[in-house]
XYZ file of C-alpha atoms in Angstrom:
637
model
C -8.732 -27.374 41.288
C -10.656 -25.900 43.874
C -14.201 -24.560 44.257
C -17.123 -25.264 41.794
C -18.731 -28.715 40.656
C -17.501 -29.870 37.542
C -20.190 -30.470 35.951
C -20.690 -26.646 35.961
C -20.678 -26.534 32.117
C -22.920 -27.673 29.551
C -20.425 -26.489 25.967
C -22.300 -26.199 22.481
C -19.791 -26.151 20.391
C -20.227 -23.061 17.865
C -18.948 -23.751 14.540
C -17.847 -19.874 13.900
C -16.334 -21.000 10.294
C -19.491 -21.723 8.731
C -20.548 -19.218 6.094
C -16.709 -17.903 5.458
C -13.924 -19.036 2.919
C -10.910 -20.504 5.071
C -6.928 -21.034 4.082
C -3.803 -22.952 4.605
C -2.548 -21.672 8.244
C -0.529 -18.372 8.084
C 3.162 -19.304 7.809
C 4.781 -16.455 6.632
C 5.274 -12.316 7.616
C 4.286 -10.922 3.967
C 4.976 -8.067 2.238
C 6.766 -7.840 -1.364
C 9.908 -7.365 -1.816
C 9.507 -3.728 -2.765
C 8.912 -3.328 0.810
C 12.060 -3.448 2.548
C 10.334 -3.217 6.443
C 6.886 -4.480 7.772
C 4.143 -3.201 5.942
C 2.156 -1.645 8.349
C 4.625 1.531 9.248
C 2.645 3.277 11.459
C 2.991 3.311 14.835
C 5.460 4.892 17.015
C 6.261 2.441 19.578
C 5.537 -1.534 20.216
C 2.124 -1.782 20.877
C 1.123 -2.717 24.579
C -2.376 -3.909 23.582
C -4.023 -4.903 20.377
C -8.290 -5.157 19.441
C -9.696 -6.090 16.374
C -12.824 -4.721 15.200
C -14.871 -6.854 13.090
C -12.217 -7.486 10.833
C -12.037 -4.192 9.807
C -9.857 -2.047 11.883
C -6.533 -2.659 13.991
C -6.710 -0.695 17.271
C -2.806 -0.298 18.743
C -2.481 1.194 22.290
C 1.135 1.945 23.212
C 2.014 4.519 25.918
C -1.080 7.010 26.268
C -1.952 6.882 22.888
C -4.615 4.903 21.077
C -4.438 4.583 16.998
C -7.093 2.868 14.437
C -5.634 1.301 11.357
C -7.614 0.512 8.590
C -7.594 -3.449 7.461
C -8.909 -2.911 3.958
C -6.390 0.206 2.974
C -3.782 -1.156 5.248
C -3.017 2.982 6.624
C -4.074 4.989 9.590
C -8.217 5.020 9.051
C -9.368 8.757 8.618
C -10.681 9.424 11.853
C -8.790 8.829 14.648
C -9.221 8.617 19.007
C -7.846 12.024 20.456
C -4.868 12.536 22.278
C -5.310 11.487 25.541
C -4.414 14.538 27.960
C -5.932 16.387 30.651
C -8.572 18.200 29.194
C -10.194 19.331 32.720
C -10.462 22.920 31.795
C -12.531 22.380 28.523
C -14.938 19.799 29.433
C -15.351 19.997 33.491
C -13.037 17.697 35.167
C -12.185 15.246 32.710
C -8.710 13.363 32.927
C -7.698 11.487 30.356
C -4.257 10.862 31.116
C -2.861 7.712 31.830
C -1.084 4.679 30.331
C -3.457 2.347 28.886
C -3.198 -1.132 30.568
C -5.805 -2.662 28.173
C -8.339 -2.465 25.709
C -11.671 -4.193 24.775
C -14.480 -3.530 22.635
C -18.279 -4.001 23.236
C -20.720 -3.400 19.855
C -19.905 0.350 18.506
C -17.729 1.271 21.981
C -14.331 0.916 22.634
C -13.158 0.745 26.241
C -9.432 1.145 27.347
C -8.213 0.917 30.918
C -5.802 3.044 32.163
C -2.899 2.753 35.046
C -3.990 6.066 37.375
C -7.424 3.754 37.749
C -9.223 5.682 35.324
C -11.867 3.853 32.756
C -11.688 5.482 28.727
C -15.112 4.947 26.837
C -14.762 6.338 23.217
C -17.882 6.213 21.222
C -16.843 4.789 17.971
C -19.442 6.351 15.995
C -18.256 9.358 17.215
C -14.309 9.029 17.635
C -12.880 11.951 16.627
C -14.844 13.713 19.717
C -13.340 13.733 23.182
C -14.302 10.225 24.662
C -15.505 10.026 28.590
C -13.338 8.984 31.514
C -14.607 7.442 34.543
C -13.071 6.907 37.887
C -12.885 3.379 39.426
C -11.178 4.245 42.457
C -8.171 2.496 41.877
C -4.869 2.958 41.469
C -3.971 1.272 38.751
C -6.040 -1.051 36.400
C -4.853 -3.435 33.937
C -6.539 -5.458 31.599
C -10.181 -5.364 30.763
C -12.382 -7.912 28.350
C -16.512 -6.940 27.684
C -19.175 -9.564 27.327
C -20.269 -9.335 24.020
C -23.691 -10.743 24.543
C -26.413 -7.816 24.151
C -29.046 -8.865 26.813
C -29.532 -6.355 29.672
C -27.635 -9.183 32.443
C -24.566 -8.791 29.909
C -24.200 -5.603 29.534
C -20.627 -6.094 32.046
C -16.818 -5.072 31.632
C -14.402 -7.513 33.522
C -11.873 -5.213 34.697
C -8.542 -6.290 36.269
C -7.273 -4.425 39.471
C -3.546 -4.760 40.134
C -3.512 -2.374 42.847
C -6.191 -4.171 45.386
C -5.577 -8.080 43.652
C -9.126 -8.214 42.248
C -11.382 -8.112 39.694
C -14.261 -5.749 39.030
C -17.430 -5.919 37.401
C -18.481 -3.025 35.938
C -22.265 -2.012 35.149
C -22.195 -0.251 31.036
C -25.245 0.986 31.902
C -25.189 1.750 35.387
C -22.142 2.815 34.982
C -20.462 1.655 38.346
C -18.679 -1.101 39.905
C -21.313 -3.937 40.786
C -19.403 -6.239 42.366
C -15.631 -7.017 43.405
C -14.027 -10.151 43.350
C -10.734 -10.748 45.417
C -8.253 -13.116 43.992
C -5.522 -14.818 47.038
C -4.213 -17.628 46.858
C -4.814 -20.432 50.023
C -2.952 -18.423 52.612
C -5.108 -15.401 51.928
C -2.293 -13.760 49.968
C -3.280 -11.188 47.427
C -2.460 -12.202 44.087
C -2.163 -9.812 41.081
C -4.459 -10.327 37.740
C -2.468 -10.571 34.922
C -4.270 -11.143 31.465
C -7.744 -11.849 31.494
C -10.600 -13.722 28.569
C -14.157 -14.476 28.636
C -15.102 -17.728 27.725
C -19.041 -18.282 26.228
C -20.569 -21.631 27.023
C -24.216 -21.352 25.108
C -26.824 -23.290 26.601
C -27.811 -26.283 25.189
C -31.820 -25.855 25.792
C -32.046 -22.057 25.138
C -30.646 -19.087 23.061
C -28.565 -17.530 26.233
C -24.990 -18.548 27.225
C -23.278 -18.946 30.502
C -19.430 -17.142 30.362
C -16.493 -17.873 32.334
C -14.154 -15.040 33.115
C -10.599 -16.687 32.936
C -7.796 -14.727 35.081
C -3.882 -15.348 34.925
C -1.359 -13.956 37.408
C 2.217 -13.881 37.917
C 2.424 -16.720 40.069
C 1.701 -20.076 38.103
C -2.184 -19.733 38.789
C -5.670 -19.215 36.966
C -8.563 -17.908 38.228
C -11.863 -18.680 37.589
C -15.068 -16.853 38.027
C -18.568 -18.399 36.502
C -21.210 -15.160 35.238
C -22.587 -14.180 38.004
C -20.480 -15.297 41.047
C -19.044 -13.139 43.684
C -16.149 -14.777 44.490
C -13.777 -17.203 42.693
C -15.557 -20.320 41.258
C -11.976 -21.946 40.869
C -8.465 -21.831 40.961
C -6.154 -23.994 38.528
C -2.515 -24.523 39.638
C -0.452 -24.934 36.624
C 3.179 -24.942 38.830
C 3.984 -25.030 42.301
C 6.399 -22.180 41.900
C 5.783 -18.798 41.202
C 5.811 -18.772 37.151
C 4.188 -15.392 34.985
C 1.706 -16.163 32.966
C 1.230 -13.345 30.400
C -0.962 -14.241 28.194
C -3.935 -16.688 27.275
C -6.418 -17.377 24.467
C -9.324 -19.796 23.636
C -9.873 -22.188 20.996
C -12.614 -21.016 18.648
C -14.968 -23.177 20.211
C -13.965 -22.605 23.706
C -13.048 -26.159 24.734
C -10.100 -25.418 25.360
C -7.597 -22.762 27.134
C -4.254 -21.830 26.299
C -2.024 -20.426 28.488
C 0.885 -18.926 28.311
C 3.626 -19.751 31.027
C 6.771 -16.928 30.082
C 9.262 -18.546 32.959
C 9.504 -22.194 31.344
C 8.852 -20.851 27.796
C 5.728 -23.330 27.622
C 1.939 -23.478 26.909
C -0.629 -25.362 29.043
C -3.879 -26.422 27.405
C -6.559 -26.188 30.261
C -9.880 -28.317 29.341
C -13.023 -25.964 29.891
C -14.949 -28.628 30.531
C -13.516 -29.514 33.842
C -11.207 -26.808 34.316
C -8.351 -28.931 34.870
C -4.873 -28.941 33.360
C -4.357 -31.140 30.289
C -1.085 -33.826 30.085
C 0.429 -33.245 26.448
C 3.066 -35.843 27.488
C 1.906 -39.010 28.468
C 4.860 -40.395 27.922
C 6.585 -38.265 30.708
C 5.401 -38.059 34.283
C 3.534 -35.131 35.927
C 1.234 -32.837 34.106
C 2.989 -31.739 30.844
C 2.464 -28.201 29.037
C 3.810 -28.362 25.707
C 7.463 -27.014 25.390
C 8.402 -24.232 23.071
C 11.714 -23.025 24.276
C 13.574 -22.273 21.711
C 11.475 -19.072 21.291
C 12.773 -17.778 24.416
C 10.817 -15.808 26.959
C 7.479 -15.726 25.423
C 4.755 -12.625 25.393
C 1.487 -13.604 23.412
C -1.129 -15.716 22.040
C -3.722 -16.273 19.550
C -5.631 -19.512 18.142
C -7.328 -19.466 14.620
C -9.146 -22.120 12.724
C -8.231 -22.454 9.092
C -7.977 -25.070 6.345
C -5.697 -26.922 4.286
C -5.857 -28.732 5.895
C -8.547 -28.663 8.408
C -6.980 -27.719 11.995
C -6.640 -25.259 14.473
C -3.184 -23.427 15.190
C -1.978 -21.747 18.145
C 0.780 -18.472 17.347
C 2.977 -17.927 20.617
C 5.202 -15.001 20.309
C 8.546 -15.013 22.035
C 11.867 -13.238 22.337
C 12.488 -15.818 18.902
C 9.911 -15.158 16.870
C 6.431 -17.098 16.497
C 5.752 -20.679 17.718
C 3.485 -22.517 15.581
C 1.359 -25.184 17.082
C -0.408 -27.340 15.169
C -3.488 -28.719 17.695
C -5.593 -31.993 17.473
C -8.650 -30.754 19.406
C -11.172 -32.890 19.830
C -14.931 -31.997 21.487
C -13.528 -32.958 24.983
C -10.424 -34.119 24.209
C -6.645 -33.083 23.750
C -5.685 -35.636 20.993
C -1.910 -34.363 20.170
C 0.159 -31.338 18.932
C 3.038 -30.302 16.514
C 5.199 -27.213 16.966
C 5.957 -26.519 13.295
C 10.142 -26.114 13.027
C 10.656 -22.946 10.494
C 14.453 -24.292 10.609
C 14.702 -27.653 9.883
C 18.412 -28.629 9.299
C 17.675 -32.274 8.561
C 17.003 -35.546 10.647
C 19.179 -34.757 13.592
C 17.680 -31.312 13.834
C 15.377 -31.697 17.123
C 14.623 -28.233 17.732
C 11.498 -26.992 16.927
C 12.079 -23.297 15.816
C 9.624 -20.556 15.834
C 8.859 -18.166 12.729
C 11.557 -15.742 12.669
C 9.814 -11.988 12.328
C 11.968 -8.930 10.848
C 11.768 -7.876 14.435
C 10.901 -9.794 17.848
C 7.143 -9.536 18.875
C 5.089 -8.442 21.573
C 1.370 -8.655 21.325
C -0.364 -10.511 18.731
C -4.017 -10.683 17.508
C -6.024 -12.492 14.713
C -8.827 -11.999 12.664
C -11.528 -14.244 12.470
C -11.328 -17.412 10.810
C -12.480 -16.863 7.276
C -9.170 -13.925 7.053
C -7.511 -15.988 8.906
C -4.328 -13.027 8.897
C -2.336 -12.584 12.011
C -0.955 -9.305 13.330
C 2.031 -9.096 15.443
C 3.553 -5.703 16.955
C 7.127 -5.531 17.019
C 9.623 -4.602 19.274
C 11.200 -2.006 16.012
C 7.211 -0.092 16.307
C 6.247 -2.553 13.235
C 3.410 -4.266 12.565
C 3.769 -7.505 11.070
C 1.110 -9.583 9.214
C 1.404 -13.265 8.849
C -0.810 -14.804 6.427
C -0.763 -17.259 3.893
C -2.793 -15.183 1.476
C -0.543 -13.075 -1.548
C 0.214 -9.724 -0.201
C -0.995 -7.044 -2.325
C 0.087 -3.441 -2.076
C -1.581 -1.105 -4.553
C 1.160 1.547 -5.550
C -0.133 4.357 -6.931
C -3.728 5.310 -9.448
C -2.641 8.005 -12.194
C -5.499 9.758 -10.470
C -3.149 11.364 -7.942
C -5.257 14.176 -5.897
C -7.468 14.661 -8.661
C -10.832 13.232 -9.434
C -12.689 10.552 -11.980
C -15.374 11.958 -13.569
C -17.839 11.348 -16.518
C -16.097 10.045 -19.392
C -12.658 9.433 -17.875
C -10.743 6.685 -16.702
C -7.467 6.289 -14.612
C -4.964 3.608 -13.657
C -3.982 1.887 -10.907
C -0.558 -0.149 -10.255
C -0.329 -2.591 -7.549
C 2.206 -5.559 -7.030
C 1.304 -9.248 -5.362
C 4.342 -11.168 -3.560
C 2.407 -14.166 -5.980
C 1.474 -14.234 -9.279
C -1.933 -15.374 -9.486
C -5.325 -13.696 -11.219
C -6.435 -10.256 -9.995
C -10.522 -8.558 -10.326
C -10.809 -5.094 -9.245
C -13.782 -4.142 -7.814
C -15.876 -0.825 -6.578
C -18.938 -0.270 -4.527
C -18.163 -3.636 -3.084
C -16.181 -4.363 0.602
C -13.577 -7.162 1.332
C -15.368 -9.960 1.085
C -15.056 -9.317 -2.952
C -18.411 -8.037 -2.857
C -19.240 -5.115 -5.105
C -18.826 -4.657 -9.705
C -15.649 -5.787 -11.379
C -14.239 -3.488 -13.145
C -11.034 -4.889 -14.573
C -9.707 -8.607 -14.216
C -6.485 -10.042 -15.485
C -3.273 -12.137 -14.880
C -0.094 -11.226 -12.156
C 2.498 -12.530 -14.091
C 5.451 -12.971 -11.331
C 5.316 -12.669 -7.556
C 7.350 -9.707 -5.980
C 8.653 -8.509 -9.293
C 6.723 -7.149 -11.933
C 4.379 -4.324 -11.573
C 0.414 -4.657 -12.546
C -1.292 -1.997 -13.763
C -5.121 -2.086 -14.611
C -7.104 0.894 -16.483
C -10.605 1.650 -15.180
C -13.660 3.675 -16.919
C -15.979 5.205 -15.587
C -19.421 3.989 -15.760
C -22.590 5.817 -13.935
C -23.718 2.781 -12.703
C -20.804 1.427 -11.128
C -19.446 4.746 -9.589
C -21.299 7.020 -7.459
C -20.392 10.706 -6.142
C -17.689 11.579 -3.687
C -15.267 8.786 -2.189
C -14.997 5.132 -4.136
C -13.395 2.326 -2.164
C -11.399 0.463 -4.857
C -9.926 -3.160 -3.826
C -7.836 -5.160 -6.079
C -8.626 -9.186 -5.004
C -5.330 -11.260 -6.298
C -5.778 -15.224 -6.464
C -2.624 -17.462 -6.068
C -2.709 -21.671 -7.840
C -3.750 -22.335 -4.358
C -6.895 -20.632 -4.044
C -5.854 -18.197 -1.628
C -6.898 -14.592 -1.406
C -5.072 -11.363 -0.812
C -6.156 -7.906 -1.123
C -5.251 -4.393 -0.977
C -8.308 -1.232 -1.422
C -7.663 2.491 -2.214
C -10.348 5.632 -2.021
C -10.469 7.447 -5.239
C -13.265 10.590 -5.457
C -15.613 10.513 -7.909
C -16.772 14.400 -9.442
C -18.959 14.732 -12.148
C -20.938 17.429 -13.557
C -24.680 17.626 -11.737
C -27.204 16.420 -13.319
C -30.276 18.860 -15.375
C -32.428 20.939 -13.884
C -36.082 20.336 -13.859
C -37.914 23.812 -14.571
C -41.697 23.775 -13.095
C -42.750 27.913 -14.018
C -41.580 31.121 -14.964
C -43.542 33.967 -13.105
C -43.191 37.993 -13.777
C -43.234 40.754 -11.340
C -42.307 44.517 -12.008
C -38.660 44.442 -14.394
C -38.593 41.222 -12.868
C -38.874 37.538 -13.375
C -39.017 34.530 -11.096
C -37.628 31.087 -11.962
C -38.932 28.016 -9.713
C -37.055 24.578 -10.815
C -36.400 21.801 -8.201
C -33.635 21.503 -6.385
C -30.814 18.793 -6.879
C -30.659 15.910 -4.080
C -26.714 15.404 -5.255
C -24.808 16.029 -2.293
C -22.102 18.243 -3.622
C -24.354 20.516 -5.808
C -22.957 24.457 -4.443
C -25.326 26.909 -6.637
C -27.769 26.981 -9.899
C -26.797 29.574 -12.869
C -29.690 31.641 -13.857
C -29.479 32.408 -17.477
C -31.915 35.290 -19.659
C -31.626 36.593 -23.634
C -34.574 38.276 -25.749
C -33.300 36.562 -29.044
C -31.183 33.589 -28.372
C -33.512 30.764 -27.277
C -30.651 27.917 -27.255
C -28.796 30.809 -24.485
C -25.389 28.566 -25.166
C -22.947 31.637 -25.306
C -24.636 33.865 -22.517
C -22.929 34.598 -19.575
C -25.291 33.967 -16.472
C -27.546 36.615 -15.095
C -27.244 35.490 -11.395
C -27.157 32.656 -9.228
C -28.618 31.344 -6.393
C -27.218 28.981 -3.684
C -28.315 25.521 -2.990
C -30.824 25.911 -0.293
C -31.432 23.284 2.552
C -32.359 19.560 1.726
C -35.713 20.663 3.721
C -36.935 22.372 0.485
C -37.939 20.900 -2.506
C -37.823 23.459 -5.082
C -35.634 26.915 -5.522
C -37.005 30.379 -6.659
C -34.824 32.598 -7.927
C -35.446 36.378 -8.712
C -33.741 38.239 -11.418
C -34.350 41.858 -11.702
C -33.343 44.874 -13.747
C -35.121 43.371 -17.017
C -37.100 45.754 -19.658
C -40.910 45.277 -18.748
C -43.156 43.762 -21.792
C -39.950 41.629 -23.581
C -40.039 38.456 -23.623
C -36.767 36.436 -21.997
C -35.838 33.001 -22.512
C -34.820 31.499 -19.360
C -31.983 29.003 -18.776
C -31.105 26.993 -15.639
C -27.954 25.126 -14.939
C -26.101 23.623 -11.058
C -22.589 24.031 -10.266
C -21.215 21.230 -7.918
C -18.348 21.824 -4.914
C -15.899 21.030 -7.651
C -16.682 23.917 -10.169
C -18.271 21.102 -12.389
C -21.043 22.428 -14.333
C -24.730 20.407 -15.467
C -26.365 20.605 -18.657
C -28.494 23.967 -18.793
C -32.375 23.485 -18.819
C -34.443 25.782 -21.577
C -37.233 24.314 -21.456
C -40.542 23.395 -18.966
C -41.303 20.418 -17.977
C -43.475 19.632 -20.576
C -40.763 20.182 -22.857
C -42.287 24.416 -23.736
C -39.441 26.908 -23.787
C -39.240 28.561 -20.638
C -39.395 31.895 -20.962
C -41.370 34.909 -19.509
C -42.228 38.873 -19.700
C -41.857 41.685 -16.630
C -44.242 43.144 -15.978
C -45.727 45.916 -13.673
C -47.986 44.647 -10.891
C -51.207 46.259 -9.709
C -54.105 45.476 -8.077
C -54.199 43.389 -4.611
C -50.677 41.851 -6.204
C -48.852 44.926 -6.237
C -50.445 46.389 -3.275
C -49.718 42.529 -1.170
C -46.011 42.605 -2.838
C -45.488 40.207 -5.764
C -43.620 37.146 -5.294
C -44.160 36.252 -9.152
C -47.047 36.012 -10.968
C -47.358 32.854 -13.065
C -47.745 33.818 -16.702
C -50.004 31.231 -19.024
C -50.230 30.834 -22.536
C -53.341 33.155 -24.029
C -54.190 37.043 -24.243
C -54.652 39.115 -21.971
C -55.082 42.778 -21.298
C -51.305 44.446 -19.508
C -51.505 47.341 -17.913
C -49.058 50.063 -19.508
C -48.134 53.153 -17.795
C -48.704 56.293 -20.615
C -46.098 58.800 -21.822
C -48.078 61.888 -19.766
C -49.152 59.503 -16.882
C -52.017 57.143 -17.052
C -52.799 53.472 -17.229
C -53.843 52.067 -20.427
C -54.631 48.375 -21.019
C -53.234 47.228 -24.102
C -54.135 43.316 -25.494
C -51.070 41.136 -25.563
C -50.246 37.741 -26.695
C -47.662 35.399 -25.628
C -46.404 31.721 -24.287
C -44.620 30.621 -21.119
C-alpha cells in the first residue's frame, strides 16, 4: 500500500440490524411452481446496473433505458422514468441519449451516468416528467456512487471517468465538477476506474463520518481516496498482473471490502482498517483471496447480514450461478470463511458449487438486512430473487376491474411455495403494518390454491386505491409476502343543508360541500306535496366547486312564486355512486322554501337569495289590473 497513514481511520461499527426482523441466509431462487420462469418478467434485456430504493423499488438500467419495479406488488410501479432520447427541440438543448454506465441514488433523486459523458438527474418525486441532463465534459462516464450523508460538505457524486482515467467529484448543489482525481499506476500510466463504493467511517467523538471512496480497475488494483483529498490517498495491489476487477461490496459495517477479481474467479477481503489485503489461507504462502472457481468468470457482489444463524454472507455471481460465502468477520479481524457447495455429491466431492439460477447472472443487489432478499438479473432478461422467505404470488381478487364498495366483499387467491399461516392486511405497508382482515392456514407449499374473502368495513378501507398484502409464515418463522391495489368506491356521504333562500320564481339552496375526493356534482331536488321527495327526478345539479370553498349555492329557477317547495340535496361521486339525499336543515327542520318576487333595494341590487325565517310577514303580490298589494303570509323554512 502506498500513500496515507494507517491510522487514517477511527471505524464505529454501526449495527444497521437493530430494530428489524432478520432470517436464515437466502439459499434458494423462489417462485412456486405455478411459475414456470423467474418471477419478476419484466425487463427486456439483462440489466447493466441495479439500485435499490429503500426497500421499496428495484431500479434496472439496461441499454438507454431505465425501469422502476415495485418490491411490494412485485410489477412495473405505476409511474415510470421517460424514454431517454433527444428531446432538444422540446425543452432547449437537452440530450438524453446515451447508454447508462451506472446508477446511484441520493434521498428523493436518482442519478444515472451515461457513456457520451452526459450526467441524468430524475427527480423521483416527479418521475414521470422529463429528468435534466448535464454535461461533464467527458467522453464517456461509467460508474457513479452519492454520499448519502445530508450535511452541506456531503452533498457529492463520485463519478468514474473512463475516458481521462479519473475520478470526479461532483458539486449536487453547485452543480459542477469540484475537483478531479487522476488514477496511474507508479509509472504514471493512466489506469481506467472500474466499479466504484463509498465506505462511511462515523466518528467516534461526534455525529459526522469520514467516507472512503473505494475504486477498482481492470488491472489487479484499488484505489483509494479519503473525503476530501485531491489525489489518491492509496493504492492496494491485489496481483502483480493485470487481473479485472468488476465488482466490489462492503460488509454492513464497513470493516471489511470485498472484491471481486473476474480473471482468477476469486474474492479478496481488503481490511478497512489498514487498507491492506487480507490472507484467507494461512496455510498457503503469499496473500490468499478466497477461491470460487467453479463459478466461472464471475460479474457481481453483494454482502447481507442475516440470522439463523447469526452471520454475514457474501453472493458472487458468475458464469455458474451464485457463490455463497459464509464470513467470520470479526471487528478487525478476518476469522475464516465457507463457500456453501449447492452440489454436494458426498465425501470425495471437493468442489464447492455455486447456486445454480434458471439463467446465469449479471448484476446483483440486496435489500437491507431485515428483507434480507437478493435480486439477481439474468442473462435470459429475468430477474431472479433469492430468499429464504415463502414466495407468495397473489393470483387474482374476484374484484377484477371493478370496485369494493359499502356492503360488499371480494376474494382474493394467492399461492405460497410453503405452507405456513397467512394475515391479510390493508392500510398497512410491508413491514405487516396496517388491520387484518382475514387470517388462516396454507395448507401445502406450491400446490394448493388459498383463497381468503374480505368485507368491507368503513374503518378499515378508505376511498380510491387500497394496497392489500397477504403476509404468509413458514414452521421457521420466516416471512414472505405478496400486495395488490384494489379501489375502493362508495356512495358519498349526506349533505349538510345550512338555508334555503327565495328570489323571484326562484330558490337558492346553500349546503356544504363534500371534502371526499371523488365527489363530481350534488342533485338538487324540489316537490310542493311530497316532503320525503324519494321518487322525484332531480331539478338540477350543480358541480363540485373548488376545495377553496366551503359551501355550494345552487339556484333553481322556473318555480310558481308563493308555493311552498320541499328541497332535497344529494352528491354523485366520479363513479356514478349516489349519497343519501338531505331533506332536512341542520337542525333537523324540513328544508323547504317559497319564490318570491323581490323589491325594494333587493330587487333593485339583484337578489342572490333572500333567507326566508319562520314567522309572518307581509309579501308583496302583483294585482290582476296592475298594482302591488301586500298580503299577510305564514310559513316555515
Amino acid at each position: 500500500m502506498t500513500g496515507g497513514p494507517l491510522f487514517k481511520k477511527v471505524v464505529v461499527l454501526i449495527l444497521f440490524l437493530a430494530g428489524g426482523i432478520l432470517f436464515a441466509y437466502p439459499d434458494s431462487e423462489r417462485a412456486p411452481s405455478s411459475l414456470s420462469e423467474p418471477p419478476l418478467n419484466l425487463v427486456s434485456s439483462q440489466a447493466d446496473f441495479m439500485v435499490i430504493d429503500n426497500d421499496n423499488y428495484l431500479f434496472v438500467s439496461f441499454g438507454s433505458t431505465i425501469k422502476r419495479i415495485d418490491l411490494e406488488t412485485w410489477t412495473l410501479a405505476s409511474e415510470q422514468v421517460p424514454a431517454l432520447q433527444d428531446n432538444s427541440k422540446e425543452t432547449g438543448g437537452q440530450d438524453l441519449r446515451g447508454d447508462i454506465k451506472g446508477l446511484s441514488l441520493r434521498g428523493s433523486t436518482l442519478f444515472a451516468a451515461q457513456a457520451d459523458g452526459d450526467l441524468i438527474v430524475i427527480n423521483l418525486s416527479k418521475i414521470t416528467e422529463n429528468p435534466r441532463s448535464i454535461d461533464l465534459g467527458s467522453d464517456t462516464l461509467g460508474q457513479v456512487v452519492a454520499d448519502q450523508e445530508t450535511a452541506s460538505d456531503d452533498d457529492k457524486l463520485y463519478i468514474a471517468d473512463t475516458t481521462n482515467n479519473a475520478i470526479l467529484i461532483y458539486d449536487i448543489s453547485d452543480e459542477k465538477v469540484t475537483t478531479t482525481i487522476s488514477l496511474k499506476d507508479a509509472q504514471g500510466t493512466g489506469i481506467k476506474p472500474v466499479a466504484l463504493t463509498l465506505a462511511q467511517f462515523p466518528s467516534a467523538s461526534s455525529n459526522t463520518s469520514t467516507d472512503t471512496l473505494y475504486v477498482t480497475t481492470d488491472k489487479g488494483k484499488v484505489f483509494v481516496i479519503d473525503e476530501g483529498s485531491t489525489a489518491v490517498t492509496a493504492t492496494i495491489t491485489l496481483a502483480t498482473t493485470d487481473k479485472s476487477l468488476p465488482a466490489l461490496a462492503t460488509s454492513p459495517e464497513r470493516n471489511f471490502l470485498f472484491v471481486v477479481n473476474s480473471t482468477d474467479s476469486s474474492l479478496h477481503v481488503i481490511n478497512t482498517l489498514n487498507d491492506t489485503e487480507v490472507d484467507t489461507s494461512l496455510s498457503q504462502s503469499g496473500t490468499n483471496p478466497i477461491s470460487l472457481s467453479p463459478n466461472g468468470s464471475l460479474k457481481g457482489v453483494a454482502v447481507t447480514s442475516v440470522t439463523d444463524p447469526t452471520d454475514i454472507y457474501a453472493y458472487v455471481t458468475g458464469s455458474g450461478g451464485v457463490s455463497v460465502v459464509d464470513l467470520d468477520l470479526g471487528t478487525s479481524s478476518f476469522d475464516s470463511f465457507t463457500v456453501k457447495d449447492f452440489n454436494d455429491t458426498g465425501s470425495s466431492d471437493t468442489e464447492d458449487n455455486p447456486l445454480p439460477l434458471s439463467s446465469a447472472p449479471g448484476p446483483i443487489v440486496t435489500t437491507s438486512g431485515s428483507e434480507a432478499r437478493l435480486f439477481a438479473s439474468l442473462s435470459n432478461a429475468k430477474i431472479a430473487i433469492i430468499q429464504d422467505h415463502p414466495f407468495v404470488t397473489i393470483q387474482s381478487t374476484s374484484l377484477g376491474t371493478s370496485s369494493l364498495t359499502q356492503g360488499g366483499s371480494f376474494t382474493m387467491t394467492f399461492q405460497a411455495d410453503e405452507a405456513g399461516t397467512y394475515t391479510v392486511r390493508v392500510g398497512g405497508n410491508r413491514t405487516q403494518s396496517g388491520t387484518s382482515v382475514d387470517s388462516g392456514t396454507v395448507s401445502s407449499g406450491n400446490t394448493d390454491q388459498t383463497t381468503a374473502t374480505i368485507n368491507y368495513d368503513s374503518k378499515t378501507f378508505s376511498e380510491g386505491t387500497n394496497r392489500l398484502f397477504v403476509f404468509v409464515t413458514d414452521s421457521e418463522g420466516n416471512v414472505g409476502r405478496d400486495a395488490v391495489d384494489i379501489t375502493v368506491d362508495t356512495p358519498p356521504p349526506a349533505v349538510t343543508i345550512r338555508e334555503v333562500g327565495f328570489g323571484n320564481e326562484s330558490l337558492y339552496v346553500t349546503f356544504d360541500r363534500l371534502s371526499a375526493s371523488d365527489v363530481r356534482s350534488y342533485r338538487i331536488y324540489l316537490d310542493k306535496t311530497d316532503a320525503s321527495l324519494a321518487t322525484l327526478s332531480s331539478a338540477g345539479s350543480v358541480s363540485q366547486p373548488a376545495a377553496t370553498e366551503s359551501t355550494v349555492t345552487a339556484k333553481i329557477s322556473g318555480l310558481d312564486n308563493g308555493d311552498l317547495y320541499q328541497v332535497g340535496v344529494e352528491a354523485v361521486d366520479n363513479g356514478g355512486n349516489v349519497g343519501s339525499r338531505t331533506t332536512t336543515l341542520s337542525g333537523g327542520v324540513a328544508a323547504s322554501g317559497r319564490p318570491e318576487a323581490t323589491v325594494g333595494v333587493a330587487g333593485r341590487a339583484g337578489e342572490a337569495g333572500c333567507t326566508l325565517l319562520k314567522g309572518t310577514f307581509l309579501f308583496p303580490r302583483f294585482q290582476r289590473g296592475g298594482g302591488l298589494k301586500m298580503l299577510p303570509k305564514s310559513f316555515d323554512s
